[in-house]
Amino acid sequence: MRSWILLLIIATSLMNHALAASFHLAIVTASNAEESNRGRSFAGIQTRVERPVRRAVELALFESKTSFEAFGIVPELQVVDIDAKRSLKDQLKAIHSNALIILDLPKPEFIETAKLLDERGQTTVNVRHPDIDLRDTLCLPSLYHTIPSERMYFDALGQFLIYRGWRKVLVVHGPTDKDRLRTQILERSLKKFGANISDFREFTLSHHPDDRDKNKPEFLTGDASYDVVAVIDSSKDFGRYIQYSTRRARPVVGDVGLTPAGWHRTLERYGAPQLNERYQSFDQENSLPASEAMSDEEFAAWSAVKLITNSLGTIDAISETLDPRKILAHPDTQVDLYKGTRGSIRRWNNQLRQPILLATGDAVVAVAPMPKFLHPKHYVDTLGLDEPESRCKLR
Amino acid sequence: MEKHLYRVNFNRKIIVFLVLIIISIGGPRAVAFEALVTNERSGDVIHVDEDGRTNHVVPICNRPRGMVRGLVDSHVIIACSDDHKVITYNRATRTIESEISPVRGAMNIAIHNASSRLFVTNEGAARASAFDLSSGQLIAELPTGLEPDGIAITDDGKTLFVASENAGLVHVFDGSTYEQQGVIKTNLRPRRITLFKKELWVSSEMGSRVEIFDIETHAKRDEVIFAPKGFRPEQMTPVDIAFNDLANEAYIALGSANHIAIVDITTRQITKYILVGRRAWGLGLSPDKQTLIVLNGLSDDFTLIDLQTKRPYLTKRAGLIPHSIKVFE
């Protein structure tokens, strides 16, 4: 059985164009290799929304209909669901050489696939992994990142804490390698903007009285002076219990409480309510309730497609097919992100520039960059790996 | 103590004289006007005078946004987005005279006086609607791109323009048959369209520029790109455009760049930037064209600018999220 299916061909009525150019678009997933169970924590409690990114891609295509008509483009979307038992190379052959390829894969499969496609000069997009190593050391010329990096998320948080005058930060983190790595990234961001770290505390999942210094939030956050508690808990096991249980009455930020985010369902400005409403209702047979919004991964996939369609007017990339390389490599590539500042691409590591939201469950409290954090070239480049500090130097 | 000093040192005539001098140099002698401002979050209309005083706050509807002058001088027509209706508001009696409903996601409005027609963009519905203003009857529905915002009709009523924010297009319609005549490709997020003589000026909020097109041929004639000191290119997020034909100047609100730009209409050169409040977007020009009023959408206030000296002289509190302004004699 062929592992790919042609999902959608939107036939458009063409104006002023004798020939239609195809816009090939592929989503590569591995539904059987998923390491996570779609955002669920212990006892099946949903702590994170993890939807396949296809809905967001289809939304972007839906939004681009008038542009496709105006420019004589027919989008063709295919989904390639990787079967681990078969040759990856063979399965990727089904993808058109000019396709924009959205990789929605767990990290090991992601790296393998991105490398393979990079060797063939095919354009891929990371919509899922904020990991810095993918930008700094993997550093593939044909791989773009539309999901913010951890550095962008934590820089936004760091700026917010300084802006609020909460300079003394107690860092509470989980025990996994991922938690420790992300704690280091947080530490760098906090120091970069001038915060002081009161202490690092590692929590342990246990109920044993001997561990109470590490398993009870009241003890974990005791014996220190701090303005705010920053929590790193990648698997959302423990951090959720720290709010309202700290020794001192202090706000909690990081993976719980006030969280940096790429997108949010309650952003009121910049046309965001329109985009959220459309995401819920554009697919009339499968509409979602008003409480649902794109996850950061979905927003990244939506942004990737919109980067192409928003740039059609300014960049000539159409011959027989639309060539995404011509658009993404162009200095004028731009996208309307509904966050008040347009997005563009950082040439040194192919990261999408974008504002970062700081939000609770039901409110966007701030949009970073925060006031007074200024960059000499780009408004949002105080967030993330700036050119001088990037180890990846693509252009 | 001070009271005592005055009594000793000044006679009354001198005091009156000094006060008059202070008044005359302290602020421009603005000709009386009445400005109406819609506040989308507080759901009201405020009546503001030439001194920046808010004399009336009138609760009006949910999310009032676009506003235009009605057929008679005492009327304004306001789009109530969350109520999906358009109302006619009498500014003299401060009451709602009539309403047209339903008008889904009513966002911005244009009217054609001679034919008494009302045109509204329907934000969530990707269309614009035409109504007969006196009867409130729906005449036509015009499909546009997603998120239609700015709308304008030529004085002769022959051509209608609608900007779609998401699509990056201005749709052009025949003003009598409502047939689509073409589309104009714009830069990112076209917001407002303003007609001036033979030109169509379109603000591209995310493209950080104003593009100028020919009304007849739809060809792009020019564009204006902004660079006030201390701001980066992507912070230029222009929205409203106002024309002052007496001074041959266009005024453009630069959104997150917190400035307005003054542009020479003929040469397209930017002659001055004026710092105002946060996310400057709505613009109103006084009837004598001596005062420009700027609505600041993020700081919930408005700034009065003296167009003789090109200086802002007063900033006053508005309602929550001031959106549109119209100024009357």
XYZ file of C-alpha atoms in Angstrom:
724
model
C 0.000 0.000 0.000
C 1.292 3.422 -0.807
C 2.014 5.327 2.337
C 0.925 8.673 1.021
C -2.413 9.980 -0.010
C -3.237 12.903 -2.120
C -5.581 14.752 0.128
C -6.679 17.881 -1.425
C -6.583 19.586 -4.740
C -8.307 22.887 -4.736
C -9.389 23.637 -8.243
C -9.606 27.333 -8.709
C -11.089 29.421 -11.424
C -8.124 31.083 -12.996
C -7.947 34.681 -13.982
C -5.459 36.015 -16.499
C -3.465 32.793 -16.425
C -3.613 30.269 -19.182
C -1.618 27.739 -17.179
C -1.990 27.033 -13.503
C 1.130 26.666 -11.419
C 1.084 24.025 -8.709
C 2.026 24.790 -5.139
C 3.162 21.457 -3.763
C 2.849 21.104 -0.054
C 3.636 18.032 2.043
C 3.214 17.181 5.698
C 5.504 14.410 6.911
C 4.318 12.683 10.070
C 5.009 9.379 11.799
C 1.814 8.520 13.584
C 3.189 5.165 14.765
C 6.471 6.497 16.092
C 4.918 9.048 18.437
C 6.720 9.088 21.736
C 4.065 11.096 23.508
C 0.429 10.317 23.989
C -0.914 13.562 22.558
C -0.420 15.891 25.496
C -1.701 13.660 28.252
C -0.076 13.402 31.646
C -0.576 10.842 34.450
C -4.033 9.225 34.555
C -4.838 10.575 31.116
C -5.213 14.160 32.242
C -4.889 16.515 29.270
C -2.216 19.074 30.083
C -1.305 20.170 26.586
C -3.040 20.353 23.225
C -1.256 18.250 20.652
C -3.174 18.107 17.424
C -1.795 17.098 14.062
C -0.843 20.273 12.189
C -2.967 19.428 9.160
C -5.942 21.529 10.227
C -3.734 24.625 10.517
C -2.202 23.963 7.085
C -5.649 23.615 5.572
C -6.685 26.853 7.266
C -3.726 28.645 5.677
C -4.735 27.242 2.267
C -8.329 28.291 2.861
C -7.173 31.818 3.710
C -4.994 31.984 0.622
C -7.754 31.119 -1.844
C -8.084 34.642 -3.225
C -4.296 34.923 -3.569
C -4.166 31.602 -5.391
C -6.866 32.824 -7.750
C -5.120 36.117 -8.329
C -1.773 34.475 -9.076
C -3.052 31.385 -10.882
C -1.904 28.797 -8.381
C -3.344 25.411 -7.538
C -2.257 24.046 -4.148
C -1.662 20.326 -3.806
C -1.347 18.956 -0.312
C -0.106 15.481 0.461
C 0.431 13.795 3.803
C 3.261 11.293 4.107
C 2.888 9.083 7.140
C 6.270 7.471 7.662
C 6.264 3.733 8.262
C 9.349 2.853 10.352
C 9.537 -0.615 8.801
C 10.130 0.687 5.325
C 12.984 2.670 3.810
C 12.648 6.318 4.694
C 14.367 7.334 1.470
C 11.830 5.501 -0.651
C 8.915 6.958 1.221
C 10.208 10.489 0.781
C 10.541 10.007 -2.975
C 6.824 10.557 -3.335
C 7.308 14.222 -2.494
C 7.653 16.707 -5.347
C 11.096 18.323 -5.614
C 9.577 21.835 -5.346
C 7.365 21.027 -2.378
C 7.286 22.951 0.862
C 7.694 20.081 3.326
C 6.355 20.497 6.840
C 8.015 18.075 9.227
C 5.743 17.068 12.089
C 7.965 14.331 13.498
C 9.517 13.292 16.825
C 13.057 14.610 17.139
C 15.116 11.546 16.064
C 12.970 10.982 12.969
C 12.922 14.721 12.371
C 16.708 14.980 12.190
C 17.054 11.963 9.923
C 14.365 13.208 7.544
C 15.571 16.799 7.496
C 19.112 15.679 6.648
C 17.940 13.388 3.858
C 15.790 16.089 2.297
C 18.507 18.700 2.714
C 20.907 16.531 0.701
C 18.368 16.652 -2.114
C 18.020 20.411 -1.761
C 14.369 20.139 -0.745
C 12.754 22.765 1.459
C 11.703 21.629 4.922
C 10.082 23.395 7.872
C 10.421 22.649 11.558
C 7.056 23.365 13.169
C 7.534 21.386 16.334
C 10.940 21.570 17.983
C 12.119 24.697 19.801
C 15.456 22.970 20.509
C 18.470 25.197 20.062
C 20.746 22.444 18.694
C 18.555 22.128 15.592
C 19.260 25.784 14.840
C 22.818 26.107 16.087
C 24.534 22.805 15.279
C 22.318 20.933 12.821
C 22.050 24.207 10.875
C 20.788 22.908 7.517
C 20.567 25.453 4.694
C 17.232 24.144 3.416
C 15.615 23.757 6.858
C 13.475 26.623 8.166
C 12.107 26.992 11.694
C 8.718 28.642 12.129
C 8.263 27.466 15.727
C 10.072 29.852 18.102
C 13.304 28.594 19.646
C 13.618 28.017 23.396
C 15.892 31.049 23.410
C 13.064 33.191 21.991
C 10.569 31.890 24.547
C 12.880 32.399 27.519
C 14.175 35.753 26.302
C 10.566 36.945 26.192
C 10.055 35.717 29.740
C 13.321 37.303 30.894
C 12.361 40.658 29.403
C 8.969 40.500 31.054
C 10.465 39.824 34.504
C 12.882 42.732 34.174
C 10.107 44.968 32.855
C 8.037 44.147 35.933
C 11.026 44.645 38.224
C 10.999 41.029 39.368
C 14.745 40.574 39.320
C 15.211 37.875 41.953
C 14.186 34.576 40.432
C 13.961 31.195 42.151
C 14.306 28.478 39.504
C 12.486 25.209 40.176
C 13.123 22.495 37.610
C 12.376 18.863 36.927
C 14.827 15.972 37.032
C 14.958 14.931 33.364
C 17.806 15.708 30.969
C 15.426 17.865 28.972
C 14.476 19.843 32.083
C 18.146 20.414 32.959
C 18.976 21.527 29.430
C 16.036 23.929 29.318
C 16.992 25.241 32.759
C 20.392 26.204 31.338
C 18.693 28.038 28.482
C 16.437 29.852 30.943
C 19.450 30.764 33.067
C 21.207 32.345 30.112
C 18.153 34.363 29.168
C 17.683 35.593 32.732
C 21.325 36.619 33.022
C 21.299 38.227 29.579
C 18.678 40.743 30.696
C 20.088 41.258 34.172
C 17.977 39.077 36.478
C 19.499 37.435 39.537
C 18.915 33.791 40.255
C 18.261 33.207 43.955
C 18.746 29.463 43.722
C 18.103 26.387 41.609
C 15.817 23.743 43.094
C 15.214 20.347 41.555
C 11.951 18.624 42.287
C 11.446 14.871 42.617
C 8.295 12.944 41.906
C 7.836 11.046 45.135
C 5.768 11.104 48.276
C 8.461 9.847 50.648
C 8.982 11.965 53.762
C 12.776 11.769 53.302
C 12.387 13.665 49.999
C 10.134 16.365 51.319
C 12.660 19.110 50.529
C 12.323 18.056 46.919
C 8.734 16.893 46.593
C 6.736 19.425 48.589
C 6.393 22.864 46.940
C 6.335 24.567 50.348
C 9.771 23.171 51.213
C 11.097 23.347 47.686
C 10.515 27.099 47.619
C 11.569 27.794 51.214
C 14.753 29.295 52.644
C 15.319 31.769 49.814
C 14.424 35.317 48.925
C 12.785 35.823 45.535
C 10.346 38.001 43.581
C 9.110 35.250 41.310
C 9.368 31.484 40.839
C 10.317 30.189 37.373
C 9.317 26.568 36.784
C 10.795 24.225 34.197
C 8.697 21.093 33.897
C 8.767 19.805 30.343
C 6.382 16.914 30.985
C 3.924 18.944 33.085
C 4.045 16.395 35.890
C 4.747 18.490 38.903
C 4.976 22.138 38.032
C 1.225 22.509 37.948
C 1.181 22.079 41.717
C 3.640 24.830 42.512
C 1.318 27.794 41.999
C -0.441 28.780 45.252
C 1.854 26.439 47.185
C 5.072 28.447 47.288
C 6.505 29.365 50.681
C 6.355 33.050 49.819
C 3.339 34.574 48.093
C 5.000 35.078 44.709
C 3.913 34.704 41.080
C 4.898 31.600 39.123
C 6.115 31.743 35.517
C 7.719 29.422 32.965
C 6.068 26.149 32.033
C 3.134 26.985 34.327
C 1.476 30.223 35.369
C 2.564 32.980 33.031
C 3.927 31.131 30.000
C 5.661 32.377 26.848
C 3.690 31.281 23.781
C 3.723 31.582 20.024
C -0.040 31.816 19.799
C -3.038 32.124 22.116
C -6.794 31.874 21.902
C -7.424 35.080 23.860
C -5.266 37.603 21.991
C -7.652 40.531 21.462
C -5.646 42.821 19.215
C -4.045 42.788 15.784
C -6.891 40.891 14.104
C -6.160 37.779 16.210
C -9.830 37.154 17.122
C -10.568 36.864 13.393
C -7.884 34.229 12.937
C -9.031 32.278 15.994
C -12.646 32.373 14.884
C -11.660 31.203 11.422
C -9.607 28.334 12.828
C -12.657 27.117 14.709
C -15.171 27.471 11.916
C -13.537 27.306 8.463
C -14.041 23.554 8.199
C -17.793 23.545 8.498
C -18.091 19.784 8.898
C -15.511 19.662 11.687
C -15.876 22.949 13.508
C -14.246 23.381 16.891
C -15.667 25.097 19.984
C -14.647 28.683 20.775
C -12.355 27.425 23.543
C -10.000 25.883 20.958
C -7.114 27.627 19.259
C -4.011 26.705 17.356
C -1.206 25.253 19.450
C 2.241 26.765 18.885
C 3.026 23.849 16.568
C -0.111 24.431 14.534
C 0.529 28.162 14.410
C 4.047 27.418 13.158
C 2.651 25.245 10.367
C 0.112 27.922 9.469
C 2.915 30.537 9.448
C 5.027 28.408 7.096
C 2.309 28.281 4.452
C 1.465 31.963 4.931
C 5.123 32.918 4.501
C 4.786 31.609 0.969
C 1.349 32.990 0.139
C 1.922 36.408 1.764
C 5.073 36.910 -0.313
C 3.554 36.071 -3.712
C 2.938 39.729 -4.524
C 6.476 40.862 -3.855
C 8.568 37.913 -4.990
C 8.364 36.242 -8.368
C 8.569 32.513 -7.683
C 6.133 31.041 -10.156
C 6.930 29.150 -13.321
C 5.404 25.730 -13.894
C 5.344 25.135 -10.188
C 5.747 27.524 -7.321
C 9.294 27.295 -5.998
C 9.336 27.902 -2.227
C 13.140 28.270 -2.256
C 12.863 31.476 -4.256
C 10.539 32.958 -1.663
C 12.237 31.744 1.512
C 15.719 32.749 0.352
C 14.549 36.218 -0.679
C 15.331 39.154 1.647
C 11.781 40.524 1.313
C 9.983 37.404 2.557
C 7.284 38.494 4.985
C 4.222 37.201 6.748
C 1.302 38.778 8.598
C 1.306 36.899 11.909
C -1.639 38.669 13.612
C 0.694 39.606 16.459
C 1.191 43.288 15.646
C 4.572 42.933 13.948
C 5.137 41.149 10.657
C 7.308 38.046 10.540
C 10.406 37.565 8.419
C 13.337 35.154 8.286
C 16.624 35.443 10.131
C 19.176 34.845 7.443
C 21.822 33.351 9.737
C 19.763 30.391 11.001
C 16.480 30.370 9.029
C 14.394 31.143 12.101
C 11.073 32.968 11.696
C 11.224 36.314 13.523
C 8.120 36.896 15.569
C 6.785 38.515 18.721
C 6.222 36.153 21.674
C 3.089 36.304 23.803
C 3.179 36.043 27.594
C -0.057 34.478 28.634
C -1.968 32.749 31.376
C -4.702 30.229 30.592
C -7.162 32.938 29.677
C -5.317 36.208 29.091
C -2.434 37.533 27.032
C -0.676 39.664 29.635
C 2.050 41.088 27.372
C 3.496 40.831 23.888
C 7.320 40.715 23.806
C 9.664 42.377 22.932
C 8.859 44.401 26.033
C 9.211 48.198 25.933
C 12.770 49.527 26.132
C 14.418 46.328 24.916
C 15.870 47.713 21.733
C 17.764 46.105 18.901
C 19.770 48.082 16.335
C 18.321 46.303 13.303
C 15.113 44.404 13.869
C 12.446 45.165 16.425
C 12.041 41.529 17.503
C 15.688 40.476 17.392
C 16.163 41.006 21.121
C 14.347 37.661 21.252
C 16.358 34.585 20.285
C 19.760 33.793 18.879
C 21.008 37.019 17.364
C 23.499 37.001 14.519
C 26.684 37.484 16.610
C 25.793 34.699 19.071
C 24.478 32.225 16.506
C 26.809 29.353 15.767
C 24.884 28.720 12.578
C 25.943 31.199 9.910
C 24.020 30.285 6.805
C 24.072 33.658 5.081
C 0.140 84.232 51.389
C 0.157 84.332 47.570
C -3.320 85.807 47.501
C -2.063 88.612 49.623
C 0.864 89.257 47.265
C -1.426 89.537 44.251
C -3.597 92.035 45.985
C -0.634 94.179 46.825
C 1.237 94.029 43.539
C -1.281 93.810 40.717
C -4.415 95.648 39.984
C -7.224 93.748 38.325
C -6.649 95.093 34.823
C -3.084 93.884 34.740
C -4.122 90.433 35.873
C -6.760 90.200 33.143
C -4.236 91.346 30.583
C -1.651 88.793 31.683
C -4.210 86.012 31.681
C -5.204 86.920 28.140
C -1.599 86.826 27.002
C -1.059 83.439 28.655
C -4.163 82.039 26.981
C -3.149 83.356 23.591
C 0.375 81.925 23.681
C -0.474 78.828 25.704
C -2.509 77.118 23.028
C -3.722 77.669 19.492
C -6.948 79.555 19.106
C -8.910 76.635 17.726
C -12.184 77.367 16.018
C -14.973 75.613 17.849
C -15.699 72.068 16.697
C -17.349 68.929 17.934
C -15.575 65.610 17.460
C -17.273 62.261 17.897
C -15.155 59.248 18.807
C -16.277 55.602 18.844
C -14.674 53.498 21.576
C -14.822 49.850 20.639
C -14.144 48.293 24.022
C -16.232 50.608 26.233
C -19.074 50.578 23.701
C -19.702 54.300 23.702
C -19.422 57.504 21.702
C -17.789 60.544 23.247
C -18.396 64.148 22.222
C -15.182 66.159 22.382
C -14.753 69.904 21.871
C -11.874 72.018 20.532
C -10.297 72.189 23.985
C -10.162 68.403 24.160
C -12.924 68.306 26.751
C -15.223 65.315 26.705
C -18.666 66.837 27.156
C -20.791 63.732 26.724
C -20.252 60.001 27.023
C -23.074 58.128 25.353
C -23.308 54.317 25.692
C -24.213 53.218 22.218
C -23.746 49.529 21.334
C -21.300 46.623 21.464
C -17.980 47.289 19.747
C -18.736 50.469 17.791
C -16.036 50.872 15.134
C -16.359 52.503 11.700
C -18.187 55.828 11.579
C -19.119 58.246 8.777
C -21.150 61.430 8.417
C -24.797 60.770 7.672
C -26.948 62.406 5.010
C -27.721 65.338 7.276
C -25.170 67.211 9.342
C -26.508 66.087 12.708
C -26.266 62.386 11.805
C -23.407 59.929 11.987
C -23.615 56.320 10.959
C -21.819 53.824 13.172
C -20.964 50.156 12.653
C -21.687 48.087 15.773
C -19.540 45.024 15.122
C -20.547 42.737 17.997
C -24.240 43.622 17.604
C -24.094 42.993 13.847
C -25.893 46.199 13.027
C -25.405 49.733 11.742
C -27.009 52.635 13.570
C -27.793 56.233 12.721
C -26.921 58.436 15.669
C -28.141 61.999 16.078
C -25.347 64.008 17.652
C -27.620 66.923 18.492
C -30.166 64.914 20.481
C -27.618 62.200 21.375
C -30.057 59.454 20.532
C -30.141 56.580 18.079
C -32.497 57.487 15.244
C -32.623 54.199 13.387
C -30.747 50.998 12.770
C -30.119 48.508 10.025
C -29.899 44.914 11.188
C -28.553 42.338 10.695
C -25.251 43.510 9.228
C -22.876 40.689 10.050
C -19.573 41.804 11.585
C -20.093 45.428 10.475
C -16.621 46.961 10.405
C -16.199 50.047 8.232
C -18.641 52.218 6.333
C -18.820 54.396 3.256
C -21.854 56.323 2.082
C -22.796 57.783 -1.251
C -24.882 60.858 -0.575
C -26.369 61.438 -4.018
C -27.868 57.968 -4.247
C -28.399 57.607 -0.489
C -26.584 54.293 -0.353
C -24.637 52.781 2.507
C -21.731 50.368 2.033
C -20.442 48.248 4.913
C -17.625 45.723 5.192
C -18.651 42.485 6.909
C -15.458 41.522 8.683
C -16.023 37.845 9.484
C -18.084 37.109 6.390
C -15.605 38.037 3.610
C -18.002 40.413 1.905
C -19.296 43.934 1.710
C -22.982 44.880 1.722
C -24.837 47.707 0.023
C -27.986 49.140 1.609
C -30.521 51.761 0.737
C -30.007 54.228 3.550
C -33.532 55.525 3.844
C -35.361 52.200 3.745
C -32.601 50.062 5.277
C -33.135 47.552 2.465
C -30.231 45.317 1.456
C -29.377 46.002 -2.179
C -26.407 43.740 -2.810
C -23.779 41.544 -1.208
C -20.313 41.703 -2.707
C -17.822 38.889 -2.136
C -14.379 40.130 -1.084
C -11.256 38.558 0.368
C -11.068 37.567 4.035
C -11.279 40.307 6.673
C -12.576 43.207 4.587
C -11.833 46.500 6.344
C -11.457 49.779 4.442
C -14.198 50.739 1.986
C -14.582 53.787 -0.257
C -16.802 54.915 -3.126
C -15.959 57.524 -5.716
C -17.913 60.784 -5.622
C -19.702 59.938 -8.850
C -20.812 56.642 -7.286
C -19.376 54.655 -10.159
C -16.645 52.681 -8.423
C -16.435 50.987 -5.040
C -13.180 49.832 -3.454
C -12.880 47.310 -0.621
C -9.619 46.328 1.084
C -9.294 42.787 2.459
C -6.717 42.589 5.222
C -6.018 38.892 5.050
C -6.058 38.623 1.267
C -3.774 41.591 0.585
C -6.148 42.759 -2.133
C -8.399 45.680 -2.910
C -11.493 44.522 -4.748
C -12.911 46.966 -7.272
C -16.661 46.901 -7.968
C -18.926 48.719 -10.367
C -20.923 51.132 -8.229
C -24.202 50.493 -9.997
C -24.148 46.863 -11.162
C -21.970 45.648 -8.265
C -20.011 43.478 -10.666
C -16.396 42.939 -9.713
C -14.203 44.911 -12.098
C -10.850 43.720 -10.868
C -8.509 43.349 -7.951
C -5.544 45.461 -6.927
C -2.720 43.553 -5.283
C -1.403 45.363 -2.236
C 1.299 44.775 0.310
C 0.513 42.978 3.607
C -2.673 43.758 5.505
C -4.283 46.634 3.632
C -6.385 48.545 6.174
C -7.825 51.863 5.031
C -8.419 53.187 1.563
C -8.775 56.875 0.931
C -9.650 58.507 -2.366
C -8.028 61.767 -3.321
C -8.635 63.196 -6.781
C -7.534 60.471 -9.216
C -5.703 58.429 -6.623
C -6.378 55.637 -4.201
C -4.154 55.630 -1.118
C -4.008 52.295 0.704
C -2.314 51.794 4.071
C -0.557 48.442 4.355
C -0.336 47.845 8.081
C 2.022 44.851 8.044
C 3.791 45.954 4.872
C 4.713 49.188 6.679
C 3.865 51.502 3.786
C 1.168 53.455 2.003
C 0.650 52.465 -1.612
C -0.813 54.853 -4.144
C -2.846 53.549 -7.081
C -4.550 55.142 -10.051
C -8.327 55.042 -9.644
C -8.948 54.412 -13.342
C -6.160 52.061 -14.385
C -5.518 50.495 -10.948
C -1.810 50.780 -11.696
C 0.510 51.476 -8.807
C 1.850 55.012 -8.989
C 3.944 55.288 -5.892
C 4.488 54.260 -2.323
C 5.493 55.983 0.882
C 7.797 54.188 3.331
C 8.339 55.536 6.827
C 11.349 55.834 9.137
C 10.837 57.998 12.222
C 13.838 58.115 14.526
C 14.115 55.402 17.147
C 11.802 52.887 15.487
C 12.559 49.817 13.379
C 10.981 49.293 9.948
C 8.541 46.584 11.076
C 7.113 48.857 13.776
C 5.610 51.071 11.077
C 2.027 49.854 11.029
C 0.043 52.571 9.231
C -3.746 52.636 9.441
C -5.724 55.868 8.902
C -4.988 58.401 6.167
C -6.400 61.952 6.101
C -6.031 64.567 3.371
C -5.727 68.308 3.785
C -6.079 69.779 0.284
C -5.568 73.339 1.563
C -2.056 72.536 2.746
C -1.464 69.819 0.114
C -0.694 67.444 2.963
C -1.625 63.877 3.791
C -1.532 62.683 7.389
C -0.824 59.038 8.109
C -1.138 57.365 11.519
C 1.801 54.970 11.981
C 0.325 52.591 14.549
C 2.944 50.897 16.745
C 5.525 53.495 15.705
C 3.535 55.965 17.863
C 3.913 58.769 15.319
C 1.946 60.413 12.578
C 3.674 61.288 9.323
C 2.984 64.398 7.285
C 3.377 63.709 3.582
C 3.445 66.206 0.729
C 0.686 64.991 -1.586
C 2.501 65.981 -4.779
C 6.087 64.999 -4.059
C 5.240 62.095 -1.659
C 8.022 63.345 0.586
C 7.619 62.970 4.319
C 7.972 66.459 5.725
C 7.580 65.702 9.414
C 6.961 63.018 12.001
C 5.020 63.911 15.133
C 5.175 61.748 18.248
C 1.733 60.954 19.682
C 0.332 58.106 21.867
C 0.588 54.339 21.589
C -0.677 52.621 18.421
C -1.870 55.784 16.700
C -4.526 54.799 14.176
C -7.690 56.936 13.872
C -7.402 60.430 12.349
C -9.788 63.377 12.292
C -9.289 66.801 10.745
C -11.058 69.848 12.133
C -13.373 71.697 9.699
C -10.973 74.674 9.501
C -8.098 72.212 8.852
C -6.030 73.731 11.632
C -6.233 70.827 14.046
C -5.515 67.130 13.555
C -6.895 64.723 16.139
C -5.135 61.375 16.504
C -6.708 58.385 18.271
C -4.196 56.269 20.175
C -5.580 52.723 20.285
C -3.287 51.256 22.941
C -3.075 54.184 25.357
C -6.817 54.966 25.178
C -6.346 58.656 24.509
C -6.314 61.203 21.706
C -3.768 63.855 20.758
C -4.530 67.287 19.292
C -1.968 68.602 16.834
C -1.762 72.234 15.738
C -1.233 72.068 11.981
C 0.222 75.583 11.811
C 3.121 74.851 14.123
C 3.002 71.077 13.500
C 3.164 70.452 17.226
C 1.041 68.286 19.470
C -0.402 70.474 22.204
C -2.839 68.337 24.116
C -3.458 64.684 24.887
C -6.651 63.672 26.642
C -8.260 60.499 27.792
C -10.688 58.721 25.427
C -12.858 55.666 26.147
C -11.466 52.143 25.927
C -9.868 51.491 22.536
C -10.868 54.598 20.586
C -11.459 53.522 16.972
C -12.937 56.168 14.681
C -13.382 59.918 14.753
C -15.470 62.434 12.842
C -15.199 66.183 13.370
C -18.036 68.690 12.844
C -18.384 72.468 12.933
